[in-house]
CSV table of C-alpha atoms and ligand atoms in Angstrom, one decimal:
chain,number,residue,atom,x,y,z
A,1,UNK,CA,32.1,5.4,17.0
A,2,UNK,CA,30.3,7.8,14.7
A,3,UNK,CA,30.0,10.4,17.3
A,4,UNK,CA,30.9,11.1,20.6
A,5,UNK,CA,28.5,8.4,23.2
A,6,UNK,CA,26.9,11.3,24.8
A,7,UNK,CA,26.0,13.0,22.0
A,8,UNK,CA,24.2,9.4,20.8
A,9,UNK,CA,22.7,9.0,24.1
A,10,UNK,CA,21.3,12.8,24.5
A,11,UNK,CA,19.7,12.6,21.0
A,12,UNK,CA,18.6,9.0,22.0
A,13,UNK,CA,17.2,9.9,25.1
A,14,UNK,CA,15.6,12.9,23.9
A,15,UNK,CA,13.5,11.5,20.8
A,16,UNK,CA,12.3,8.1,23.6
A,17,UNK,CA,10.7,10.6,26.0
A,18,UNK,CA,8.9,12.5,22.8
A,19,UNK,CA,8.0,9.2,21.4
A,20,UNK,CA,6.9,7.8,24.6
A,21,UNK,CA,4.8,11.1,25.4
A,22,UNK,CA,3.6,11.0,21.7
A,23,UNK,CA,4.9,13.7,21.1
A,24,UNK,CA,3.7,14.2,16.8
A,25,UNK,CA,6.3,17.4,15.8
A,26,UNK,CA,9.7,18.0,17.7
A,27,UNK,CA,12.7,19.8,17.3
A,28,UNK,CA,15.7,17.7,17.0
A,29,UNK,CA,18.3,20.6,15.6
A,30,UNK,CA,17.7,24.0,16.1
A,31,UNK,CA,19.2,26.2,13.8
A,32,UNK,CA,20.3,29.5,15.8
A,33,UNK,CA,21.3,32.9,13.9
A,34,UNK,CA,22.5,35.1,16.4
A,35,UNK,CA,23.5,37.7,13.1
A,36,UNK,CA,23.2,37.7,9.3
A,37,UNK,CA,26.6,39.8,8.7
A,38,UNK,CA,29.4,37.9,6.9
A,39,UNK,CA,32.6,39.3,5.5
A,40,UNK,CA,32.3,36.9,2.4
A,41,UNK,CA,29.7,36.9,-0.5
A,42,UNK,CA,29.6,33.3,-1.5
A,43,UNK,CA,27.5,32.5,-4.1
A,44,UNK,CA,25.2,30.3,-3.0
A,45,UNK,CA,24.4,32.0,0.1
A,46,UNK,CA,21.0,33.5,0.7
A,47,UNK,CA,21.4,35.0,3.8
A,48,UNK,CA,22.9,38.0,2.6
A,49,UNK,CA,20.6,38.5,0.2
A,50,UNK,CA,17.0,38.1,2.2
A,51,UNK,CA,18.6,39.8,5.1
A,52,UNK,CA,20.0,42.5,3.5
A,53,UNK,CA,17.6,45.2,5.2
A,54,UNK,CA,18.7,43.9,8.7
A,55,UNK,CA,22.0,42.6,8.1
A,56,UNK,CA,23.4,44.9,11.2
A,57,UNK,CA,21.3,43.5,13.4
A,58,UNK,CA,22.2,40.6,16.1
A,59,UNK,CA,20.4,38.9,19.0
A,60,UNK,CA,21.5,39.2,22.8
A,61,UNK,CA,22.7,36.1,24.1
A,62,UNK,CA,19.8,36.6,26.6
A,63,UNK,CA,17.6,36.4,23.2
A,64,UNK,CA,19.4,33.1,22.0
A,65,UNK,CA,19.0,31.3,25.4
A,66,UNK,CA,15.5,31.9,25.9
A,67,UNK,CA,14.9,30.9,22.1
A,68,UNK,CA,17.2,27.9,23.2
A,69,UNK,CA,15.2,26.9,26.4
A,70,UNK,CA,11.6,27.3,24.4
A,71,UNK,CA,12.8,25.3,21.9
A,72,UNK,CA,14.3,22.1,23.8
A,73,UNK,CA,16.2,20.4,20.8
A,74,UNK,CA,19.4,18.7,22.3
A,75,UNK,CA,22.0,20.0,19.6
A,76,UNK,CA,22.0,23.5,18.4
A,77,UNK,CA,23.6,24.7,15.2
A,78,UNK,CA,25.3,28.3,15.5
A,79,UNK,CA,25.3,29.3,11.7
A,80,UNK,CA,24.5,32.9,10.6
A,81,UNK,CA,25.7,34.8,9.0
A,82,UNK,CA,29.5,34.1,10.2
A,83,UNK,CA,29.1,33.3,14.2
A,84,UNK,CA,32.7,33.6,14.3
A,85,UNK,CA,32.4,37.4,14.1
A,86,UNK,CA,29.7,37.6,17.0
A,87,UNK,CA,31.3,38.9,19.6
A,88,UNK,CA,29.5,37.5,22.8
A,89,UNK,CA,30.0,33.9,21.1
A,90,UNK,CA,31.9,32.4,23.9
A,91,UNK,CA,29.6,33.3,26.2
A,92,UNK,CA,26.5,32.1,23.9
A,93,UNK,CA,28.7,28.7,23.8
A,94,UNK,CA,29.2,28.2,27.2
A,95,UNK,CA,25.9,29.0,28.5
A,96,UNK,CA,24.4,26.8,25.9
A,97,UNK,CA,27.0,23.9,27.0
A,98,UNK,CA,26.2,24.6,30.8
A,99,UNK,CA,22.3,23.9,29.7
A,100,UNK,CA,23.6,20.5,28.5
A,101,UNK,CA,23.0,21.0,24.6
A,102,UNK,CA,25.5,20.0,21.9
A,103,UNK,CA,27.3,22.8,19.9
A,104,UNK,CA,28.0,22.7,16.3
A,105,UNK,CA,29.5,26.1,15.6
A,106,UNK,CA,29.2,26.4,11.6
A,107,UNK,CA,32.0,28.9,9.9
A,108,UNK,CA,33.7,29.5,7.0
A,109,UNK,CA,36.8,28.8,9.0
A,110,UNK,CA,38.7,32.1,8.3
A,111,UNK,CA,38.7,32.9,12.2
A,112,UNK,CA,39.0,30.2,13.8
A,113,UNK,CA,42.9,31.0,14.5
A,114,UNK,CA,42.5,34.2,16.2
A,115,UNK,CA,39.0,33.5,18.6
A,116,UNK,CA,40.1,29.2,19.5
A,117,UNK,CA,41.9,30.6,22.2
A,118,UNK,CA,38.2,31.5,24.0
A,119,UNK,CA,37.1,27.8,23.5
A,120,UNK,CA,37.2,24.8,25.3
A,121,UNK,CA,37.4,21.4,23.5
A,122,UNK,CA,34.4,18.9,24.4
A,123,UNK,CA,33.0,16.0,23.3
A,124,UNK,CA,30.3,18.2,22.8
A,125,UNK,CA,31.1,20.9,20.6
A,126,UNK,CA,32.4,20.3,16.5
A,127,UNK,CA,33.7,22.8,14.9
A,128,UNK,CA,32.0,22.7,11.7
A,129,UNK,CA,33.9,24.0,8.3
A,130,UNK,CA,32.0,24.9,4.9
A,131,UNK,CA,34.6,23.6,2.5
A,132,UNK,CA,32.8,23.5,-1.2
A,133,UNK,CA,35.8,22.4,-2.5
A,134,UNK,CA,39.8,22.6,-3.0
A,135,UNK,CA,41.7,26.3,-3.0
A,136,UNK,CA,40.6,27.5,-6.6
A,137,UNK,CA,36.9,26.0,-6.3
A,138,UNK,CA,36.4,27.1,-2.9
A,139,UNK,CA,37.8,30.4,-3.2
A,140,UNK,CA,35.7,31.0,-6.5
A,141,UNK,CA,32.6,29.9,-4.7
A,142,UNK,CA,33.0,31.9,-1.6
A,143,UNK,CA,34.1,34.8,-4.0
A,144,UNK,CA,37.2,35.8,-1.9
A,145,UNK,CA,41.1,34.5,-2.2
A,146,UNK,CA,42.5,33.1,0.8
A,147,UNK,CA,39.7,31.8,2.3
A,148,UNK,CA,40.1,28.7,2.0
A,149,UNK,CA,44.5,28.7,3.2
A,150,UNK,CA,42.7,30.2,6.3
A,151,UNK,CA,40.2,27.4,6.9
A,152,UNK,CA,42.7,25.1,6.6
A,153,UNK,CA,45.0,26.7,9.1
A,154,UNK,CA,42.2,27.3,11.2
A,155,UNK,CA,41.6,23.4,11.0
A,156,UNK,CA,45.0,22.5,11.8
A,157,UNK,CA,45.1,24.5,14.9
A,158,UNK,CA,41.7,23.5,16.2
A,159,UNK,CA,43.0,19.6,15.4
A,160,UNK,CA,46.3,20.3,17.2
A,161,UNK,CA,44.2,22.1,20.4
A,162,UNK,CA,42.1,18.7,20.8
A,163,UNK,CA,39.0,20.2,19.0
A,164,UNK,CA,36.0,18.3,17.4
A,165,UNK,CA,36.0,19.5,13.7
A,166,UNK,CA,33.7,18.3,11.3
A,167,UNK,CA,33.0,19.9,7.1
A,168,UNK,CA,30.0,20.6,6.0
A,169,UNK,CA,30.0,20.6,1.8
A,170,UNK,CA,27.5,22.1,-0.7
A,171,UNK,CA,27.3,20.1,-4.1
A,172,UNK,CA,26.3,21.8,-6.8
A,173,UNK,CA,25.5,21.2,-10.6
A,174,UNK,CA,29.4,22.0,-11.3
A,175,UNK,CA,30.5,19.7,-8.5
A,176,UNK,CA,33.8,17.3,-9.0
A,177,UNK,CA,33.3,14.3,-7.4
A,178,UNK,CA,36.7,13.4,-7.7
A,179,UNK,CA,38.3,16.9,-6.3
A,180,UNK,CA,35.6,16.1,-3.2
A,181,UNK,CA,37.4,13.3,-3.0
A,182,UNK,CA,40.9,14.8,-3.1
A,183,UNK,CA,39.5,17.5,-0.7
A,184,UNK,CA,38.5,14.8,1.9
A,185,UNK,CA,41.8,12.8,1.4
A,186,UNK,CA,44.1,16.4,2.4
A,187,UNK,CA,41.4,16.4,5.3
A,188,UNK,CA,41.6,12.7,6.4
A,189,UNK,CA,45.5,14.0,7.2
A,190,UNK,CA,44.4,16.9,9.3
A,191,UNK,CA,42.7,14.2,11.2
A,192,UNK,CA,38.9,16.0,10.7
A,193,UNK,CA,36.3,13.8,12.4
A,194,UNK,CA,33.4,13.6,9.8
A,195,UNK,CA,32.7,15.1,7.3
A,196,UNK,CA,28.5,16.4,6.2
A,197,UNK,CA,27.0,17.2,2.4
A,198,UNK,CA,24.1,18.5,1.2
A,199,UNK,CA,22.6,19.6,-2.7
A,200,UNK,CA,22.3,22.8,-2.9
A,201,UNK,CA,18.8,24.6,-2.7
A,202,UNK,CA,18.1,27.2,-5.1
A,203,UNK,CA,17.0,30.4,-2.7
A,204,UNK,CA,14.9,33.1,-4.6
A,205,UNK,CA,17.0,35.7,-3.7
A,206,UNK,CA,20.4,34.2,-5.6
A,207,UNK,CA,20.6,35.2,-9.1
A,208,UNK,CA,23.0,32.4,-10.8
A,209,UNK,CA,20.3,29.9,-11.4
A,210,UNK,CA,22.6,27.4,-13.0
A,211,UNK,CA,24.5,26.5,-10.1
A,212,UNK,CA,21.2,24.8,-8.4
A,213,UNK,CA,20.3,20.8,-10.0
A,214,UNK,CA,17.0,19.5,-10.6
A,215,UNK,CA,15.8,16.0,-8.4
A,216,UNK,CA,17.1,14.1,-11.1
A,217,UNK,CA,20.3,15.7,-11.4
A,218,UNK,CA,20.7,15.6,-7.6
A,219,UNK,CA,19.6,12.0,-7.6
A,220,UNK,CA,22.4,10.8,-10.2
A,221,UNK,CA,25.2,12.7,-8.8
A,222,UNK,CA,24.6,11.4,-5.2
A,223,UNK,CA,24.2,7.8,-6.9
A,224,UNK,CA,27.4,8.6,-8.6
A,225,UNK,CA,29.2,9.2,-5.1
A,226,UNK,CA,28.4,6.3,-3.6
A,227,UNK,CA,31.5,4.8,-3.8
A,228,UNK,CA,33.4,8.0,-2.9
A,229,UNK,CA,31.3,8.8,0.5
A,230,UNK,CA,31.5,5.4,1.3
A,231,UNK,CA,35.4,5.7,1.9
A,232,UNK,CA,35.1,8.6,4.9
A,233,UNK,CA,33.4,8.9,8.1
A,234,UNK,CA,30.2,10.5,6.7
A,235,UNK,CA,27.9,12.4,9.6
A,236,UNK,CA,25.2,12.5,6.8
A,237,UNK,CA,22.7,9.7,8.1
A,238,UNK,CA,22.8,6.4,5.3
A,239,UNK,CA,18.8,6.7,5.4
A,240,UNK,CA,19.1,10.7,4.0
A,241,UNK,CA,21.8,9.3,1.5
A,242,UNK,CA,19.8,7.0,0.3
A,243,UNK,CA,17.1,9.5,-0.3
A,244,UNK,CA,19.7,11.7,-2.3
A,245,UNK,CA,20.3,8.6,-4.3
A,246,UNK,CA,16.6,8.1,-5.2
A,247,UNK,CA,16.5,4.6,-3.4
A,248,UNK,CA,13.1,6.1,-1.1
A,249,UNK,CA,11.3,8.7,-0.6
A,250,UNK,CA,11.0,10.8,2.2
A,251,UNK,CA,8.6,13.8,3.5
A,252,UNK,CA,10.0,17.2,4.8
A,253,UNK,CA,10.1,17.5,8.5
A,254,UNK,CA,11.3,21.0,8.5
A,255,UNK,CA,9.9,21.4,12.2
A,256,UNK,CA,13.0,19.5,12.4
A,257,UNK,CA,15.8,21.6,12.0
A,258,UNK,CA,13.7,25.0,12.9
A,259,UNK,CA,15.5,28.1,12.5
A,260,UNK,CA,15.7,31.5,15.1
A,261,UNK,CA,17.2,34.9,14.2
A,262,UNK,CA,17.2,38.8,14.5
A,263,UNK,CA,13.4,38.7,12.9
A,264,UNK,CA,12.1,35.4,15.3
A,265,UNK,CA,11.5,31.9,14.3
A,266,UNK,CA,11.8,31.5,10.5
A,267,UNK,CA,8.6,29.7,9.2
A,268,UNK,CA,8.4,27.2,7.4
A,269,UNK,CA,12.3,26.4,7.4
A,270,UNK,CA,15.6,27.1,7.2
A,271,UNK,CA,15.2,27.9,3.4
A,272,UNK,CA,11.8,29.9,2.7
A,273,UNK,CA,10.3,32.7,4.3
A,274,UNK,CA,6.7,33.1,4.9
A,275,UNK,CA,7.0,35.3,7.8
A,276,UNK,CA,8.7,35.4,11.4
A,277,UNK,CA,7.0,33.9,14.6
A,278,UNK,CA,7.6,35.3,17.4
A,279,UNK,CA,7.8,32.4,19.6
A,280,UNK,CA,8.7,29.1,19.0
A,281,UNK,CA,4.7,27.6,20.1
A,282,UNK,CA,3.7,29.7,17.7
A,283,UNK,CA,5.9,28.7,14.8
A,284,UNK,CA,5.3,25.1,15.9
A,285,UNK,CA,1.4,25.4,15.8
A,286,UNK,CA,0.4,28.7,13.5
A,287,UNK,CA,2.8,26.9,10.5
A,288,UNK,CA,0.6,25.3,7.9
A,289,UNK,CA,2.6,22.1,7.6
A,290,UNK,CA,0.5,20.3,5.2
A,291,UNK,CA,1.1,22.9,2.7
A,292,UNK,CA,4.9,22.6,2.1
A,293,UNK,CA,6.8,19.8,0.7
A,294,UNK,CA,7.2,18.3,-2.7
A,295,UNK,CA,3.6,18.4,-5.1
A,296,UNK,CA,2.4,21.0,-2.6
A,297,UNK,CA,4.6,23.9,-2.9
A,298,UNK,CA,6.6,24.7,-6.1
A,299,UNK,CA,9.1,26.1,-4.2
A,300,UNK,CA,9.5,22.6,-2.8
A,301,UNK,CA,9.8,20.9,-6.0
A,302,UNK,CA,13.7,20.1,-6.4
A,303,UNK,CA,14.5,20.9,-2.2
A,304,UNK,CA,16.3,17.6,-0.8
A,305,UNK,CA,18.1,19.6,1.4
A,306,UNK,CA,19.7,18.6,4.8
A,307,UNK,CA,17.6,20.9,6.4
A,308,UNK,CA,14.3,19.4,5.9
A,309,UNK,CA,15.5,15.5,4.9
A,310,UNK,CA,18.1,14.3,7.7
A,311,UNK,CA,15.7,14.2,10.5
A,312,UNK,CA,12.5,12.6,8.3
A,313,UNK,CA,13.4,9.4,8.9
A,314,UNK,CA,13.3,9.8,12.7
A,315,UNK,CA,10.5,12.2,13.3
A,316,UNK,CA,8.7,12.4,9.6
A,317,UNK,CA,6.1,9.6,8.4
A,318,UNK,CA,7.9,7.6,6.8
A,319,UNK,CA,10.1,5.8,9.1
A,320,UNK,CA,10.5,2.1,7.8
A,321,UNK,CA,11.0,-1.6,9.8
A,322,UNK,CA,14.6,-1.7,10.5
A,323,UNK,CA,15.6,2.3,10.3
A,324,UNK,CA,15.9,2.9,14.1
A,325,UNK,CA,18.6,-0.4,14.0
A,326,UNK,CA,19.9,1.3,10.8
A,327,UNK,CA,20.5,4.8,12.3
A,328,UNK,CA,21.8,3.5,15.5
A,329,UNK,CA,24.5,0.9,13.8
A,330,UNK,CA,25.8,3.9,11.9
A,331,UNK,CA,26.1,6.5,15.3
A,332,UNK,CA,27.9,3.4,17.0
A,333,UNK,CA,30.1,2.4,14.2
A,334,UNK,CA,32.4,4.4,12.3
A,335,UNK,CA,35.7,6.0,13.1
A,336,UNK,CA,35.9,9.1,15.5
A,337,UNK,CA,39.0,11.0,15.5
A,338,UNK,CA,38.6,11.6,19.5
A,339,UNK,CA,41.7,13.3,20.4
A,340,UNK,CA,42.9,13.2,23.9
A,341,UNK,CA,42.2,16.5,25.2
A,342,UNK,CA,38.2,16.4,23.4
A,343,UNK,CA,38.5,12.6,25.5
A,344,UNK,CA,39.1,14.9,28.7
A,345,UNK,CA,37.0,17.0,28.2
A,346,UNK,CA,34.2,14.4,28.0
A,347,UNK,CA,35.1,12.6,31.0
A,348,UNK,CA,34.9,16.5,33.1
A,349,UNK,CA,30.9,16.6,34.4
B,1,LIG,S1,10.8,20.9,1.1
B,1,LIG,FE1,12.6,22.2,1.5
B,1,LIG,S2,11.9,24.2,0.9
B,1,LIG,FE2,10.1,23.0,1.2
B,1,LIG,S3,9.5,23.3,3.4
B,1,LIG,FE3,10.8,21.5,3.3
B,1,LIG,S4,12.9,22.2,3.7
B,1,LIG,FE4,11.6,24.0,3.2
C-alpha cells in the first residue's frame, strides 16, 4: 500500500459524508503556519519575503487547534516557515493527533536530529523533507552549505527510529531530471516511503524570475519524467500528474488545501494574497472563487501547483468516469516502507 490504511480510510470516510451531505467546497488538507521565521533563505521561497513585516510572529497552539477544529480537514500540513524551530511543536503534534487528524510535518530537514527525540512514530504522522535536489543543487537552492548533509542525517535517524518520512521536491526551469533521479535512488536506500513534486510557482515577491517555467515548459518537463516517476513510490496522485503532463485539464480547488497563519486564513490560497480572513466560514464564503484560476486571474496563468491541482480531481468539477477507481487503486497499491515501530504505533488506539 500507498499509504498507511487509516490514513486511506479517514480521507475516504471524510470526502463520503461531504459528498453524501452535498457538501459543494471542503477542505481536504489544511495548510497550518504556526510561524513564518526560517533560518535559510532559499530562493524560491516566498514566505520570507511577503511576511517579512511579521516574520517574529507565531500562533499559540490554542490558535492552531481552534483553526484546526473550524476547519475539519482530516490531514494537516505543518509548514511555515520552518516548524522545526516552533517550540511548542510537540505539543501542537500531539494534540492534533489526539483529535484524530494526520500530520505531515514539512522541514527542511536540518533539525530533525536534535527535536526526534520529542516525537512518537505513527502511522499517522510523515515526516516530510524539501529535497530540490543532490548536495551542490540543494545547497545552492536553499542558499546555505550543509543543509542538505543535515537532511540526510536527519532522514537516516528518523528511518532508523521507525518514522514515516516522505520528500517533497520543487522542479524548476533548471531542474535535472536525471540528478532527481539519482537523488531518489540515494533515498530509495534510506528506505524513504514516498516521495511528492510539484512546479514551481512564480510568487511576486521573489526576484529571480527565471527560475519559474511557463505551462508549456512545465507540461514537457513533467511529460519528460514519466518514465523516471514511474520507477518510485510517488504520493503525487496519477490524475495531478497527468495534469502536469498536459494529458487533462483540471480547475483550481484552492479551498482545498486552505492555508492559516499569524495574519488568519490566507485567501484565495496557499500562493496569493488578497487579504486575511479571520475565520475559516469566512474565508470559505467571503472568497470570490469564480474569479481565480487560469483565463480569470493573470496571476493564475502558469500556476499548476500542488496546492491548488492535487485535490481537483476529488472535490473540483472535473472529476471524470473512472477517477474515484483510479485514485483508490493507486492509495491501495504501491509500496510503503512501514517499519516496525510506525506498524506499532498503528495498531496502539
Ligand atoms: S490557480 Fe494557483 S495561484 Fe491561482 S488561485 Fe489557484 S492555487 Fe492560487
Amino acid at each position: 500500500m500507498r499509504f498507511p490504511l487509516r490514513l486511506t480510510a479517514t480521507t475516504t470516510r471524510y470526502i463520503a459524508s461531504k459528498r453524501l451531505r452535498r457538501v459543494e467546497k471542503f477542505p481536504l488538507v489544511m495548510m497550518l503556519e504556526p510561524l513564518h521565521a526560517c533560518n535559510l533563505t532559499c530562493t524560491g521561497c516566498g514566505r520570507i519575503r511577503e511576511y517579512r513585516s511579521t516574520i517574529t510572529q507565531k500562533l499559540t497552539v490554542e490558535q492552531c487547534l481552534t483553526a484546526a477544529d473550524e476547519c475539519g480537514a482530516p490531514i494537516v500540513s505543518i509548514c511555515g516557515g520552518e516548524p522545526t524551530i516552533y517550540p511548542e511543536l510537540s505539543q501542537l503534534m500531539d494534540e492534533l493527533r489526539a483529535r484524530d487528524r494526520h500530520v505531515y510535518l514539512c522541514t527542511h530537514g536540518m533539525f530533525i536530529r536534535k527535536r526526534l527525540h520529542e516525537w512518537k512514530p505513527s502511522s499517522s504522522f510523515f515526516i516530510n523533507v524539501h529535497l530540490d535536489g543532490l548536495e551542490q543543487t540543494h545547497d545552492l537552492i536553499v542558499e546555505r552549505q550543509g543543509v542538505f548533509r543535515e537532511a540526510i542525517e536527519g532522514i537516516k535517524a528518523a528511518k532508523a527510529a521507525g518514522f514515516l518520512v516522505c520528500t517533497n521536491t520543487t522542479i524548476y526551469k533548471q531542474t535535472d531530471l536525471s540528478e532527481i533521479a539519482r537523488l531518489y535512488d540515494l533515498l530509495e536506500t534510506l528506505g524513504v516511503d514516498g516521495y511528492m513534486v510539484t512546479p514551481a510557482y512564480s510568487y511576486a515577491a521573489v526576484q529571480k524570475k527565471e527560475i519559474f517555467m511557463s505551462r508549456d515548459e512545465i507540461k514537457s518537463k513533467f511529460r519528460a519524467a514519466t518514465d523516471l516517476l514511474g520507477r518510485y513510490n510517488m504520493m503525487t496522485s496519477p490524475i495531478y500528474l497527468e495534469f502536469l503532463r498536459g494529458e487533462r485539464e483540471l480547475t483550481c480547488t484552492a479551498w482545498g488545501n486552505p492555508t492559516y497563519n499569524p495574519r488568519g486564513w490566507k485567501g484565495p490560497c496557499y500562493l496569493m494574497t488578497d487579504t486575511h480572513h479571520t475565520t475559516f466560514r469566512e474565508f470559505m464564503e467571503n472568497t470570490p472563487w469564480e474569479r481565480y484560476g487560469r483565463g480569470r486571474d493573470p496571476r493564475c496563468e502558469d500556476c499548476m501547483v500542488h496546492v491548488g491541482y492535487e485535490p481537483s480531481a476529488v472535490l473540483g468539477a472535473n472529476r471524470q468516469f473512472g477517477d474515484s477507481w483510479k485514485l483508490l487503486t493507486w492509495q491501495l497499491t504501491g509500496r510503503k516502507n512501514a517499519t516496525p515501530a510506525a506498524t506499532a504505533a498503528a495498531a496502539t488506539p
